[in-house]
Amino acid sequence: GAVVSQHPSRVICKSGTSVKIECRSLDFQATTMFWYRQFPKQSLMLMATSNEGSKATYEQGVEKDKFLINHASLTLSTLTVTSAHPEDSSFYICSARDPGHRETQYFGPGTRLLVL
Amino acid sequence: GQSLEQPSEVTAVEGAIVQINCTYQTSGFYGLSWYQQHDGGAPTFLSYNALDGLEETGRFSSFLSRSDSYGYLLLQELQMKDSASYFCAVPQAAGNKLTFGGGTRVLVKP
């Protein structure tokens, strides 16, 4: 199957700082990527849909000014958590749709963010 | 809106069979997918059903009944490595963003 990578895998930062997470599709082009957040022992909650060359679409309740998404190329989407606070500590996962099989999404390995 | 219900936890022994049910409510239906996620890992795609019936892939099978808004994932010949969380999910439109169920944590014991 297709490969999606994320960087970094784990980050610890101080409250008030910004953190950038990268999501790359390694062997295919992804015009659309998705960003999810997952708290311990809970399900994946979609935060936003990242569209190459246009603005991201945010889910209800997700602050677009706090979670900045940029999808500048067909293989890279970035999520920046601005002015992070302890409640932003979570597991952030991106996914990309398989261009050959639209019903399949490939997920990155996730980024564990801890805000102190 | 969309919502999916699945049991929170199932425990079984090695070699057993486990069925994870998923009932869904959607404004439009574009298929039901199943994903597996080990602790600390990424979800991995298991199966997709767009039409009624059973899809078999090795030890795992997935079933769909659109008239009942219901599906299940069947895990056969359970192995220790099958201990993980399993999520059912539906897209909001064909190939679009997914809404996930709450997940079922499967614990396989020796």
PDB file of C-alpha atoms in Angstrom:
ATOM      1  CA  GLY A   1       0.000   0.000   0.000  1.00  0.00           C
ATOM      2  CA  ALA A   2       0.875   3.660  -0.206  1.00  0.00           C
ATOM      3  CA  VAL A   3       3.167   5.210   2.395  1.00  0.00           C
ATOM      4  CA  VAL A   4       2.512   8.335   4.414  1.00  0.00           C
ATOM      5  CA  SER A   5       5.141   9.739   6.747  1.00  0.00           C
ATOM      6  CA  GLN A   6       4.932  12.247   9.563  1.00  0.00           C
ATOM      7  CA  HIS A   7       7.572  14.298  11.257  1.00  0.00           C
ATOM      8  CA  PRO A   8       8.307  14.613  14.083  1.00  0.00           C
ATOM      9  CA  SER A   9       7.048  11.453  15.726  1.00  0.00           C
ATOM     10  CA  ARG A  10       7.147  13.012  19.141  1.00  0.00           C
ATOM     11  CA  VAL A  11       7.517  16.572  20.371  1.00  0.00           C
ATOM     12  CA  ILE A  12       7.594  18.195  23.778  1.00  0.00           C
ATOM     13  CA  CYS A  13       7.228  21.953  23.946  1.00  0.00           C
ATOM     14  CA  LYS A  14       6.567  24.716  26.397  1.00  0.00           C
ATOM     15  CA  SER A  15       3.182  26.345  26.683  1.00  0.00           C
ATOM     16  CA  GLY A  16       2.845  29.291  24.328  1.00  0.00           C
ATOM     17  CA  THR A  17       5.165  28.004  21.638  1.00  0.00           C
ATOM     18  CA  SER A  18       4.202  26.854  18.142  1.00  0.00           C
ATOM     19  CA  VAL A  19       4.766  23.393  16.763  1.00  0.00           C
ATOM     20  CA  LYS A  20       4.823  22.355  13.111  1.00  0.00           C
ATOM     21  CA  ILE A  21       3.971  18.814  12.039  1.00  0.00           C
ATOM     22  CA  GLU A  22       4.701  17.591   8.533  1.00  0.00           C
ATOM     23  CA  CYS A  23       2.767  14.961   6.622  1.00  0.00           C
ATOM     24  CA  ARG A  24       4.200  13.565   3.412  1.00  0.00           C
ATOM     25  CA  SER A  25       2.895  11.089   0.864  1.00  0.00           C
ATOM     26  CA  LEU A  26       6.023   9.226  -0.181  1.00  0.00           C
ATOM     27  CA  ASP A  27       5.043   7.313  -3.298  1.00  0.00           C
ATOM     28  CA  PHE A  28       1.938   9.017  -4.585  1.00  0.00           C
ATOM     29  CA  GLN A  29       0.466  12.464  -5.045  1.00  0.00           C
ATOM     30  CA  ALA A  30      -2.252  13.527  -2.664  1.00  0.00           C
ATOM     31  CA  THR A  31      -4.433  16.466  -3.579  1.00  0.00           C
ATOM     32  CA  THR A  32      -6.313  15.925  -0.348  1.00  0.00           C
ATOM     33  CA  MET A  33      -4.993  15.060   3.068  1.00  0.00           C
ATOM     34  CA  PHE A  34      -6.825  14.863   6.361  1.00  0.00           C
ATOM     35  CA  TRP A  35      -5.727  15.800   9.869  1.00  0.00           C
ATOM     36  CA  TYR A  36      -7.070  13.954  12.901  1.00  0.00           C
ATOM     37  CA  ARG A  37      -6.579  14.272  16.619  1.00  0.00           C
ATOM     38  CA  GLN A  38      -6.816  11.356  19.002  1.00  0.00           C
ATOM     39  CA  PHE A  39      -6.883  11.525  22.785  1.00  0.00           C
ATOM     40  CA  PRO A  40      -5.904   8.452  24.841  1.00  0.00           C
ATOM     41  CA  LYS A  41      -8.321   5.558  24.515  1.00  0.00           C
ATOM     42  CA  GLN A  42     -10.594   7.584  22.271  1.00  0.00           C
ATOM     43  CA  SER A  43     -11.476   7.577  18.607  1.00  0.00           C
ATOM     44  CA  LEU A  44     -10.002   9.669  15.832  1.00  0.00           C
ATOM     45  CA  MET A  45     -11.634  13.054  15.451  1.00  0.00           C
ATOM     46  CA  LEU A  46     -11.275  14.808  12.124  1.00  0.00           C
ATOM     47  CA  MET A  47      -9.894  18.310  12.509  1.00  0.00           C
ATOM     48  CA  ALA A  48      -9.619  19.508   8.942  1.00  0.00           C
ATOM     49  CA  THR A  49      -9.318  18.588   5.295  1.00  0.00           C
ATOM     50  CA  SER A  50      -6.178  19.881   3.637  1.00  0.00           C
ATOM     51  CA  ASN A  51      -6.526  20.752  -0.046  1.00  0.00           C
ATOM     52  CA  GLU A  52      -3.513  21.286  -2.267  1.00  0.00           C
ATOM     53  CA  GLY A  53      -3.394  24.840  -3.532  1.00  0.00           C
ATOM     54  CA  SER A  54      -6.397  26.073  -1.587  1.00  0.00           C
ATOM     55  CA  LYS A  55      -7.562  26.764   1.930  1.00  0.00           C
ATOM     56  CA  ALA A  56      -8.173  23.951   4.337  1.00  0.00           C
ATOM     57  CA  THR A  57     -11.686  23.057   5.400  1.00  0.00           C
ATOM     58  CA  TYR A  58     -12.074  22.905   9.165  1.00  0.00           C
ATOM     59  CA  GLU A  59     -14.533  20.844  11.153  1.00  0.00           C
ATOM     60  CA  GLN A  60     -16.949  22.541  13.463  1.00  0.00           C
ATOM     61  CA  GLY A  61     -15.324  23.575  16.696  1.00  0.00           C
ATOM     62  CA  VAL A  62     -11.766  23.539  15.369  1.00  0.00           C
ATOM     63  CA  GLU A  63     -10.088  26.944  15.484  1.00  0.00           C
ATOM     64  CA  LYS A  64      -8.521  27.660  12.127  1.00  0.00           C
ATOM     65  CA  ASP A  65      -6.285  30.375  13.569  1.00  0.00           C
ATOM     66  CA  LYS A  66      -4.905  27.979  16.145  1.00  0.00           C
ATOM     67  CA  PHE A  67      -4.395  25.002  13.854  1.00  0.00           C
ATOM     68  CA  LEU A  68      -2.832  26.370  10.697  1.00  0.00           C
ATOM     69  CA  ILE A  69      -2.786  24.029   7.738  1.00  0.00           C
ATOM     70  CA  ASN A  70      -0.745  24.490   4.596  1.00  0.00           C
ATOM     71  CA  HIS A  71      -0.804  22.131   1.628  1.00  0.00           C
ATOM     72  CA  ALA A  72       1.744  23.693  -0.670  1.00  0.00           C
ATOM     73  CA  SER A  73       2.553  20.669  -2.799  1.00  0.00           C
ATOM     74  CA  LEU A  74       0.997  17.400  -3.875  1.00  0.00           C
ATOM     75  CA  THR A  75       3.098  15.470  -1.371  1.00  0.00           C
ATOM     76  CA  LEU A  76       3.255  17.712   1.691  1.00  0.00           C
ATOM     77  CA  SER A  77       0.767  19.108   4.161  1.00  0.00           C
ATOM     78  CA  THR A  78       1.741  20.823   7.383  1.00  0.00           C
ATOM     79  CA  LEU A  79      -0.188  21.416  10.579  1.00  0.00           C
ATOM     80  CA  THR A  80       1.038  24.163  12.897  1.00  0.00           C
ATOM     81  CA  VAL A  81      -0.308  24.267  16.409  1.00  0.00           C
ATOM     82  CA  THR A  82       0.078  27.909  17.386  1.00  0.00           C
ATOM     83  CA  SER A  83       0.460  29.088  20.963  1.00  0.00           C
ATOM     84  CA  ALA A  84       0.162  25.534  22.212  1.00  0.00           C
ATOM     85  CA  HIS A  85      -1.344  24.859  25.615  1.00  0.00           C
ATOM     86  CA  PRO A  86      -1.405  21.686  27.737  1.00  0.00           C
ATOM     87  CA  GLU A  87      -4.913  20.855  26.527  1.00  0.00           C
ATOM     88  CA  ASP A  88      -3.506  20.599  22.992  1.00  0.00           C
ATOM     89  CA  SER A  89      -1.440  17.613  24.088  1.00  0.00           C
ATOM     90  CA  SER A  90      -2.651  14.768  21.928  1.00  0.00           C
ATOM     91  CA  PHE A  91      -1.817  12.319  19.144  1.00  0.00           C
ATOM     92  CA  TYR A  92      -2.062  14.036  15.769  1.00  0.00           C
ATOM     93  CA  ILE A  93      -2.451  11.809  12.722  1.00  0.00           C
ATOM     94  CA  CYS A  94      -2.642  12.690   9.064  1.00  0.00           C
ATOM     95  CA  SER A  95      -4.009  10.592   6.247  1.00  0.00           C
ATOM     96  CA  ALA A  96      -4.112  10.696   2.479  1.00  0.00           C
ATOM     97  CA  ARG A  97      -6.551   9.130   0.118  1.00  0.00           C
ATOM     98  CA  ASP A  98      -5.294   6.392  -2.174  1.00  0.00           C
ATOM     99  CA  PRO A  99      -5.602   7.869  -5.670  1.00  0.00           C
ATOM    100  CA  GLY A 100      -6.304   4.429  -7.100  1.00  0.00           C
ATOM    101  CA  HIS A 101      -8.804   3.376  -4.464  1.00  0.00           C
ATOM    102  CA  ARG A 102     -10.812   6.306  -3.235  1.00  0.00           C
ATOM    103  CA  GLU A 103     -12.339   4.339  -0.402  1.00  0.00           C
ATOM    104  CA  THR A 104      -8.962   3.702   1.185  1.00  0.00           C
ATOM    105  CA  GLN A 105      -7.041   6.149   3.321  1.00  0.00           C
ATOM    106  CA  TYR A 106      -3.436   5.668   4.362  1.00  0.00           C
ATOM    107  CA  PHE A 107      -2.454   7.055   7.706  1.00  0.00           C
ATOM    108  CA  GLY A 108       0.824   8.500   8.839  1.00  0.00           C
ATOM    109  CA  PRO A 109       2.472   7.087  11.972  1.00  0.00           C
ATOM    110  CA  GLY A 110       1.238  10.002  14.057  1.00  0.00           C
ATOM    111  CA  THR A 111       2.866  12.740  16.105  1.00  0.00           C
ATOM    112  CA  ARG A 112       2.592  12.709  19.850  1.00  0.00           C
ATOM    113  CA  LEU A 113       2.537  16.261  21.187  1.00  0.00           C
ATOM    114  CA  LEU A 114       3.109  17.044  24.829  1.00  0.00           C
ATOM    115  CA  VAL A 115       2.748  20.646  25.911  1.00  0.00           C
ATOM    116  CA  LEU A 116       4.201  21.445  29.301  1.00  0.00           C
TER     117      LEU A 116
ATOM    118  CA  GLY B   1     -24.794  14.149  10.684  1.00  0.00           C
ATOM    119  CA  GLN B   2     -23.195  10.797  11.008  1.00  0.00           C
ATOM    120  CA  SER B   3     -22.732   8.506  13.988  1.00  0.00           C
ATOM    121  CA  LEU B   4     -21.412   4.992  14.462  1.00  0.00           C
ATOM    122  CA  GLU B   5     -21.826   2.706  17.438  1.00  0.00           C
ATOM    123  CA  GLN B   6     -19.577  -0.219  18.295  1.00  0.00           C
ATOM    124  CA  PRO B   7     -18.794  -2.063  21.541  1.00  0.00           C
ATOM    125  CA  SER B   8     -15.998  -0.566  23.578  1.00  0.00           C
ATOM    126  CA  GLU B   9     -14.133  -3.730  24.460  1.00  0.00           C
ATOM    127  CA  VAL B  10     -13.996  -7.450  23.714  1.00  0.00           C
ATOM    128  CA  THR B  11     -11.813 -10.096  25.329  1.00  0.00           C
ATOM    129  CA  ALA B  12     -11.149 -13.516  23.808  1.00  0.00           C
ATOM    130  CA  VAL B  13      -8.564 -16.283  23.856  1.00  0.00           C
ATOM    131  CA  GLU B  14      -6.147 -17.278  21.145  1.00  0.00           C
ATOM    132  CA  GLY B  15      -7.752 -19.291  18.394  1.00  0.00           C
ATOM    133  CA  ALA B  16     -11.229 -17.961  19.116  1.00  0.00           C
ATOM    134  CA  ILE B  17     -13.544 -15.973  16.854  1.00  0.00           C
ATOM    135  CA  VAL B  18     -14.594 -12.405  17.607  1.00  0.00           C
ATOM    136  CA  GLN B  19     -17.330 -10.418  15.902  1.00  0.00           C
ATOM    137  CA  ILE B  20     -17.310  -6.637  16.236  1.00  0.00           C
ATOM    138  CA  ASN B  21     -20.627  -5.044  15.361  1.00  0.00           C
ATOM    139  CA  CYS B  22     -21.086  -1.541  14.026  1.00  0.00           C
ATOM    140  CA  THR B  23     -24.367   0.264  13.544  1.00  0.00           C
ATOM    141  CA  TYR B  24     -24.389   3.571  11.740  1.00  0.00           C
ATOM    142  CA  GLN B  25     -26.590   6.545  11.016  1.00  0.00           C
ATOM    143  CA  THR B  26     -25.697   8.590   7.967  1.00  0.00           C
ATOM    144  CA  SER B  27     -27.358  11.159   5.762  1.00  0.00           C
ATOM    145  CA  GLY B  28     -25.965   9.352   2.724  1.00  0.00           C
ATOM    146  CA  PHE B  29     -24.141   6.024   2.499  1.00  0.00           C
ATOM    147  CA  TYR B  30     -20.899   5.528   0.626  1.00  0.00           C
ATOM    148  CA  GLY B  31     -19.562   2.375   2.191  1.00  0.00           C
ATOM    149  CA  LEU B  32     -18.302   1.067   5.507  1.00  0.00           C
ATOM    150  CA  SER B  33     -14.606   0.663   6.247  1.00  0.00           C
ATOM    151  CA  TRP B  34     -12.692  -1.023   9.032  1.00  0.00           C
ATOM    152  CA  TYR B  35      -9.334   0.023  10.434  1.00  0.00           C
ATOM    153  CA  GLN B  36      -6.993  -1.586  12.938  1.00  0.00           C
ATOM    154  CA  GLN B  37      -4.862   0.442  15.317  1.00  0.00           C
ATOM    155  CA  HIS B  38      -2.255  -0.933  17.709  1.00  0.00           C
ATOM    156  CA  ASP B  39      -1.415   1.109  20.774  1.00  0.00           C
ATOM    157  CA  GLY B  40       0.714   4.096  19.806  1.00  0.00           C
ATOM    158  CA  GLY B  41       0.469   3.270  16.125  1.00  0.00           C
ATOM    159  CA  ALA B  42      -1.339   4.495  13.079  1.00  0.00           C
ATOM    160  CA  PRO B  43      -4.643   3.087  11.860  1.00  0.00           C
ATOM    161  CA  THR B  44      -4.253   0.609   9.034  1.00  0.00           C
ATOM    162  CA  PHE B  45      -6.918  -0.178   6.481  1.00  0.00           C
ATOM    163  CA  LEU B  46      -8.524  -3.608   6.795  1.00  0.00           C
ATOM    164  CA  SER B  47     -11.575  -3.710   4.578  1.00  0.00           C
ATOM    165  CA  TYR B  48     -14.295  -1.811   2.775  1.00  0.00           C
ATOM    166  CA  ASN B  49     -17.878  -2.813   1.993  1.00  0.00           C
ATOM    167  CA  ALA B  50     -20.033  -0.847  -0.395  1.00  0.00           C
ATOM    168  CA  LEU B  51     -22.517  -3.605  -1.146  1.00  0.00           C
ATOM    169  CA  ASP B  52     -24.388  -6.051   1.052  1.00  0.00           C
ATOM    170  CA  GLY B  53     -22.690  -9.287   1.907  1.00  0.00           C
ATOM    171  CA  LEU B  54     -19.488 -10.743   3.245  1.00  0.00           C
ATOM    172  CA  GLU B  55     -15.971  -9.809   2.138  1.00  0.00           C
ATOM    173  CA  GLU B  56     -13.263 -12.223   3.206  1.00  0.00           C
ATOM    174  CA  THR B  57      -9.603 -11.322   3.480  1.00  0.00           C
ATOM    175  CA  GLY B  58      -7.611 -14.057   5.151  1.00  0.00           C
ATOM    176  CA  ARG B  59      -8.554 -14.415   8.804  1.00  0.00           C
ATOM    177  CA  PHE B  60     -10.596 -11.211   8.749  1.00  0.00           C
ATOM    178  CA  SER B  61     -13.992 -10.817   7.126  1.00  0.00           C
ATOM    179  CA  SER B  62     -16.359  -7.880   6.961  1.00  0.00           C
ATOM    180  CA  PHE B  63     -20.104  -7.915   6.463  1.00  0.00           C
ATOM    181  CA  LEU B  64     -22.574  -5.233   5.506  1.00  0.00           C
ATOM    182  CA  SER B  65     -26.347  -4.967   5.542  1.00  0.00           C
ATOM    183  CA  ARG B  66     -27.394  -1.598   4.187  1.00  0.00           C
ATOM    184  CA  SER B  67     -31.073  -2.153   4.962  1.00  0.00           C
ATOM    185  CA  ASP B  68     -30.165  -2.633   8.642  1.00  0.00           C
ATOM    186  CA  SER B  69     -27.472   0.099   8.683  1.00  0.00           C
ATOM    187  CA  TYR B  70     -25.250  -2.532  10.195  1.00  0.00           C
ATOM    188  CA  GLY B  71     -21.966  -4.186   9.595  1.00  0.00           C
ATOM    189  CA  TYR B  72     -19.488  -6.340  11.428  1.00  0.00           C
ATOM    190  CA  LEU B  73     -15.852  -7.318  11.380  1.00  0.00           C
ATOM    191  CA  LEU B  74     -15.110 -10.972  12.033  1.00  0.00           C
ATOM    192  CA  LEU B  75     -11.729 -11.940  13.387  1.00  0.00           C
ATOM    193  CA  GLN B  76     -11.022 -15.665  13.126  1.00  0.00           C
ATOM    194  CA  GLU B  77      -8.252 -17.822  14.564  1.00  0.00           C
ATOM    195  CA  LEU B  78      -7.315 -15.028  16.902  1.00  0.00           C
ATOM    196  CA  GLN B  79      -3.636 -14.430  17.519  1.00  0.00           C
ATOM    197  CA  MET B  80      -1.937 -12.385  20.219  1.00  0.00           C
ATOM    198  CA  LYS B  81      -0.915  -9.824  17.610  1.00  0.00           C
ATOM    199  CA  ASP B  82      -4.592  -9.131  16.923  1.00  0.00           C
ATOM    200  CA  SER B  83      -4.839  -7.310  20.254  1.00  0.00           C
ATOM    201  CA  ALA B  84      -5.602  -3.792  19.063  1.00  0.00           C
ATOM    202  CA  SER B  85      -8.409  -1.298  18.609  1.00  0.00           C
ATOM    203  CA  TYR B  86     -10.720  -1.722  15.661  1.00  0.00           C
ATOM    204  CA  PHE B  87     -12.678   1.158  14.176  1.00  0.00           C
ATOM    205  CA  CYS B  88     -15.541   1.206  11.742  1.00  0.00           C
ATOM    206  CA  ALA B  89     -15.755   4.326   9.612  1.00  0.00           C
ATOM    207  CA  VAL B  90     -17.927   5.885   6.945  1.00  0.00           C
ATOM    208  CA  PRO B  91     -17.057   8.589   4.416  1.00  0.00           C
ATOM    209  CA  GLN B  92     -19.233  11.661   4.179  1.00  0.00           C
ATOM    210  CA  ALA B  93     -19.116  11.340   0.419  1.00  0.00           C
ATOM    211  CA  ALA B  94     -17.378   8.993  -1.984  1.00  0.00           C
ATOM    212  CA  GLY B  95     -13.664   9.126  -1.230  1.00  0.00           C
ATOM    213  CA  ASN B  96     -14.170  11.914   1.249  1.00  0.00           C
ATOM    214  CA  LYS B  97     -13.402  12.494   4.904  1.00  0.00           C
ATOM    215  CA  LEU B  98     -14.133   9.707   7.329  1.00  0.00           C
ATOM    216  CA  THR B  99     -16.224   9.631  10.473  1.00  0.00           C
ATOM    217  CA  PHE B 100     -15.027   6.978  12.878  1.00  0.00           C
ATOM    218  CA  GLY B 101     -16.859   4.907  15.440  1.00  0.00           C
ATOM    219  CA  GLY B 102     -15.653   4.968  19.010  1.00  0.00           C
ATOM    220  CA  GLY B 103     -13.467   1.936  18.498  1.00  0.00           C
ATOM    221  CA  THR B 104     -13.502  -1.562  19.953  1.00  0.00           C
ATOM    222  CA  ARG B 105     -10.538  -2.633  21.991  1.00  0.00           C
ATOM    223  CA  VAL B 106      -9.838  -6.329  21.436  1.00  0.00           C
ATOM    224  CA  LEU B 107      -7.732  -8.094  24.020  1.00  0.00           C
ATOM    225  CA  VAL B 108      -6.483 -11.557  23.097  1.00  0.00           C
ATOM    226  CA  LYS B 109      -5.415 -13.748  25.988  1.00  0.00           C
ATOM    227  CA  PRO B 110      -3.279 -16.913  25.847  1.00  0.00           C
TER     228      PRO B 110
END
